[in-house]
Amino acid sequence: MLIIFKKIIYIFLIFGVNLYFCSYIVNKISSRSELRRGFVMSRGGGLAYPFVKMLRYLSKDYRLNIWELLLLFFSIFIWTIIPFSQSLIILKFDFDLIIAIMFYILIIFINLVIASRSSYSFNYSNFTKKTAMVFTFFTPLLFCTSSLVLINRTLSLREIVNFQYQNPNIIYQPLGFIVVFTSIFMQFKLLGLTNRNTLLFSEDTEKEGAGIGRFIVIISYYSIVFFLIVLIVIFYLSGWQPIKFVNGYVTFGVKFYIIFFILILIDKATPKLNDYNYIVSMNFKFLFPFSAVNFLLTLIFFILRNVYNLI
């Protein structure tokens, strides 16, 4: 029981610290880029910014609803499924990949419900439309995940990392890595963490009157981004496998922040991609066909190697 309690503290501490510093990094880079484009800086700087922002939301008079409580619960609970090392995991399953993806979909679903609600009614047409849109962005990621499952022959995230003790999966699945990274970047754009307005989940992300409810939604956005980055590190970059004499925890953290920095820098360097229709067009014209081709090639290779023993 004491060991489990220590793991819970470690994992939630990791999530909290990364949430704080990543929000600080997003604010810092966004403020600098806005100044360079001639805008007046509207976001406070300094290392204390995330804490000040949190207090600003908590100071508002706001009553939480059941959906926001569920969103907070699942945004945190998903990290009990994700392994940070071979032993640093709270809930162990042989098919934790499926469970993690289900929680990821559930977090997005609850966000869509919250975005479609108002004080007076629920916009079913808006909810249905946005749900269909999200599914189109999730499909390429699902294709590439299926390709990795075929190669590694497992649904366990820990075993996927163990499979990469010699070579990372990016060597075997370079096209899949490109598709997954691009898909994550597009979802990063949709969440709009570096902008004032998201493209999909909400029409106004800076409603100061939303109070703690808005704060919970922001936590869920970061949880989604963190989950996707951790997924790409585990899938293609050998997760916590040590590099020579460098500790596995250190390599995992370095890979995580490299991906995070690249996402932010590309996001700020491509302001024209903030148009939702353009992102949808890229998804259908690039991600869909390339992810399907990658899965088809992987399936053919799998059959030739494991059924006919030709490779």
XYZ file of C-alpha atoms in Angstrom:
311
model
C 0.000 0.000 0.000
C 2.863 2.384 0.844
C 4.513 1.672 -2.527
C 1.280 2.454 -4.391
C 0.858 5.666 -2.395
C 4.416 6.732 -3.304
C 3.731 6.036 -6.982
C 0.563 8.140 -6.856
C 2.507 11.036 -5.331
C 5.316 10.714 -7.899
C 3.018 10.566 -10.926
C 0.739 13.422 -9.854
C 3.792 15.479 -8.886
C 5.250 14.857 -12.356
C 1.974 15.933 -13.956
C 1.644 19.035 -11.765
C 5.225 20.229 -12.284
C 5.049 19.700 -16.045
C 1.666 21.437 -16.174
C 3.138 24.462 -14.395
C 6.300 24.769 -16.473
C 4.657 23.970 -19.811
C 1.993 26.641 -19.245
C 4.786 29.068 -18.349
C 6.687 28.167 -21.542
C 3.552 28.579 -23.673
C 2.896 32.002 -22.138
C 6.510 33.127 -22.590
C 6.796 32.087 -26.232
C 3.329 33.425 -27.085
C 4.061 36.791 -25.478
C 7.360 37.188 -27.326
C 5.862 36.255 -30.701
C 2.945 38.670 -30.196
C 5.355 41.498 -29.398
C 7.396 40.790 -32.512
C 4.266 41.015 -34.631
C 3.435 44.422 -33.212
C 0.722 43.444 -30.735
C 0.511 44.750 -27.215
C 1.504 42.072 -24.753
C -1.631 40.991 -22.970
C -0.218 38.146 -20.916
C 1.845 38.637 -17.814
C 5.379 37.294 -17.781
C 7.414 35.817 -15.001
C 7.738 32.385 -13.488
C 4.724 33.035 -11.248
C 2.375 33.547 -14.214
C 0.682 30.095 -14.100
C 0.030 30.486 -10.367
C -1.380 33.999 -10.827
C -3.583 32.780 -13.677
C -4.868 29.919 -11.533
C -5.763 32.303 -8.702
C -7.566 34.539 -11.195
C -9.815 31.667 -12.235
C -10.340 30.403 -8.687
C -11.339 33.869 -7.482
C -14.395 33.900 -9.748
C -17.752 32.906 -8.351
C -18.654 29.792 -10.300
C -20.558 26.599 -9.526
C -19.144 23.419 -11.049
C -21.413 21.049 -12.941
C -21.145 17.271 -13.187
C -19.419 17.370 -16.591
C -16.614 19.587 -15.327
C -16.096 17.338 -12.302
C -15.918 14.297 -14.605
C -13.505 16.143 -16.876
C -11.185 16.926 -13.956
C -11.345 13.329 -12.730
C -10.523 11.692 -16.076
C -7.897 14.311 -16.999
C -5.968 13.242 -13.899
C -6.985 9.577 -13.754
C -5.599 8.860 -17.239
C -2.093 9.183 -15.773
C -2.649 6.154 -13.565
C -2.673 4.061 -16.768
C 0.364 5.591 -18.503
C 3.735 4.007 -17.598
C 6.663 6.371 -16.975
C 9.034 3.429 -16.546
C 8.844 -0.328 -16.215
C 7.813 0.045 -12.575
C 6.442 3.608 -12.238
C 2.818 2.888 -13.086
C -0.193 2.670 -10.775
C -2.667 0.474 -12.687
C -1.098 -2.327 -14.721
C -2.966 -3.976 -17.581
C -1.816 -6.174 -20.450
C -3.876 -4.014 -22.807
C -3.265 -0.578 -21.281
C -2.927 0.944 -24.770
C -6.636 0.386 -25.435
C -7.638 1.693 -21.999
C -5.474 4.814 -22.378
C -6.952 5.609 -25.801
C -10.473 5.116 -24.413
C -9.765 7.633 -21.634
C -8.304 10.033 -24.202
C -11.468 9.794 -26.317
C -13.602 10.221 -23.191
C -11.772 13.431 -22.203
C -12.336 14.878 -25.675
C -15.993 13.781 -25.581
C -16.603 15.556 -22.256
C -14.877 18.676 -23.601
C -17.245 18.642 -26.560
C -20.245 18.267 -24.248
C -19.095 21.246 -22.168
C -18.459 23.312 -25.314
C -21.987 22.550 -26.587
C -23.748 23.403 -23.321
C -25.120 26.770 -22.333
C -27.051 28.128 -19.385
C -30.332 27.499 -21.191
C -29.973 24.498 -23.503
C -27.760 21.910 -25.157
C -26.832 22.410 -28.814
C -27.202 18.877 -30.240
C -26.413 19.844 -33.828
C -23.223 21.612 -32.757
C -22.227 18.647 -30.593
C -22.837 16.121 -33.398
C -20.904 18.188 -35.915
C -17.894 18.661 -33.651
C -17.875 14.995 -32.630
C -17.709 13.947 -36.276
C -14.891 16.447 -36.857
C -12.851 15.105 -33.952
C -13.274 11.539 -35.209
C -11.766 12.506 -38.571
C -8.637 13.782 -36.800
C -8.433 10.677 -34.623
C -8.638 8.156 -37.502
C -5.065 8.636 -38.874
C -3.706 8.216 -35.340
C -5.716 5.002 -35.018
C -4.282 3.642 -38.296
C -0.706 4.294 -37.149
C -1.393 2.803 -33.717
C -2.704 -0.348 -35.408
C 0.496 -0.530 -37.466
C 2.608 -0.425 -34.300
C 0.469 -3.091 -32.656
C 1.112 -5.362 -35.657
C 4.867 -4.803 -35.487
C 5.199 -5.214 -31.722
C 2.429 -7.835 -31.396
C 1.211 -6.333 -28.140
C -1.328 -3.931 -26.685
C 0.889 -3.134 -23.708
C 2.694 0.207 -23.641
C 5.472 -1.250 -21.478
C 6.105 -4.076 -23.935
C 6.159 -1.597 -26.831
C 8.975 0.252 -25.042
C 10.790 -3.009 -24.227
C 10.636 -3.965 -27.909
C 12.758 -0.884 -28.650
C 15.719 -1.812 -26.423
C 17.966 -1.979 -29.514
C 16.329 0.283 -32.095
C 13.416 2.738 -31.741
C 10.277 2.123 -33.777
C 10.903 5.299 -35.768
C 13.441 3.267 -37.769
C 10.767 0.753 -38.773
C 7.897 3.233 -39.024
C 9.262 6.592 -40.271
C 6.090 7.337 -42.243
C 3.953 6.486 -39.227
C 6.005 8.838 -37.048
C 5.512 11.704 -39.513
C 1.758 11.079 -39.674
C 1.354 10.806 -35.883
C 3.464 13.910 -35.243
C 1.465 15.883 -37.819
C -1.795 14.629 -36.307
C -0.654 15.701 -32.834
C 0.363 19.092 -34.199
C -3.085 19.580 -35.749
C -4.780 18.639 -32.486
C -2.442 21.083 -30.741
C -3.719 23.728 -33.161
C -7.337 22.775 -32.464
C -6.848 23.100 -28.711
C -5.385 26.576 -29.199
C -3.167 26.608 -26.113
C -0.994 29.347 -27.608
C -3.959 31.384 -28.914
C -6.923 33.133 -27.339
C -9.518 31.041 -29.155
C -9.610 27.338 -29.899
C -10.722 26.203 -33.323
C -13.017 23.419 -32.249
C -13.867 22.990 -28.586
C -15.046 26.454 -27.611
C -15.913 29.769 -29.149
C -14.354 31.778 -26.314
C -11.514 30.332 -24.271
C -10.845 33.430 -22.213
C -14.162 33.847 -20.426
C -13.001 35.196 -17.090
C -16.453 34.583 -15.655
C -16.065 30.831 -16.170
C -13.907 30.629 -13.062
C -12.735 27.222 -11.890
C -14.714 25.525 -14.662
C -12.539 27.217 -17.262
C -9.443 26.286 -15.236
C -10.471 22.613 -15.346
C -10.957 22.793 -19.120
C -7.442 24.218 -19.517
C -6.047 21.384 -17.379
C -7.810 18.898 -19.670
C -6.292 20.570 -22.752
C -2.803 20.191 -21.328
C -3.590 16.635 -20.268
C -4.571 15.818 -23.873
C -1.362 17.368 -25.240
C 0.798 15.630 -22.620
C -0.872 12.302 -23.365
C -0.267 12.626 -27.116
C 3.388 13.616 -26.622
C 3.986 10.749 -24.185
C 2.316 8.438 -26.688
C 4.651 9.457 -29.522
C 7.685 9.101 -27.219
C 6.574 5.597 -26.206
C 5.530 4.589 -29.722
C 8.506 5.772 -31.747
C 11.304 7.150 -29.529
C 11.885 4.138 -27.226
C 10.237 5.739 -24.187
C 12.360 5.425 -21.049
C 15.054 3.248 -22.617
C 18.406 4.644 -21.385
C 20.919 6.101 -23.829
C 24.390 4.843 -22.848
C 24.872 6.071 -19.271
C 21.943 8.510 -19.228
C 19.111 7.504 -16.895
C 15.833 6.430 -18.529
C 13.800 9.041 -16.631
C 16.089 11.775 -17.954
C 15.885 10.559 -21.554
C 12.090 10.328 -21.276
C 11.853 13.907 -20.002
C 14.262 15.268 -22.612
C 12.314 13.624 -25.450
C 9.050 14.956 -24.022
C 10.230 18.568 -23.867
C 11.911 18.423 -27.269
C 8.600 17.373 -28.844
C 6.732 19.998 -26.797
C 9.101 22.794 -27.861
C 8.917 21.744 -31.512
C 5.099 21.794 -31.403
C 5.037 25.307 -29.933
C 7.654 26.682 -32.324
C 5.936 25.231 -35.396
C 2.593 26.497 -34.103
C 3.887 30.060 -33.726
C 5.726 29.860 -37.073
C 2.565 28.871 -38.963
C -0.164 31.393 -38.025
C -1.907 30.845 -41.368
C -2.647 27.243 -40.357
C -5.010 28.526 -37.664
C -7.817 28.367 -40.209
C -9.935 25.320 -39.368
C -10.920 24.581 -42.984
C -7.252 24.476 -43.975
C -6.478 21.992 -41.195
C -9.386 19.773 -42.246
C -8.158 19.871 -45.836
C -4.650 18.819 -44.758
C -6.108 16.016 -42.680
C -8.064 14.520 -45.580
C -5.436 15.127 -48.274
C -2.332 14.158 -46.309
C -2.938 12.291 -43.046
C -5.722 9.979 -44.190
C -4.004 8.564 -47.311
C -0.522 8.367 -45.763
C -1.756 6.641 -42.604
C -3.775 4.177 -44.705
C -0.748 3.448 -46.928
C 1.449 2.984 -43.862
C -1.018 0.532 -42.341
C -1.382 -1.375 -45.624
C 2.404 -1.720 -46.033
C 2.749 -2.851 -42.424
C -0.025 -5.408 -42.878
C 1.585 -6.789 -46.056
C 4.962 -7.017 -44.315
C 3.338 -8.745 -41.328
C 1.618 -11.343 -43.532
C 4.729 -12.054 -45.624
C 6.866 -12.463 -42.527
C 4.578 -14.292 -40.112
C 2.252 -16.239 -42.399
C 4.375 -17.115 -45.439
C 7.856 -16.763 -43.829
C 9.144 -14.919 -46.895
C 10.964 -12.163 -44.992
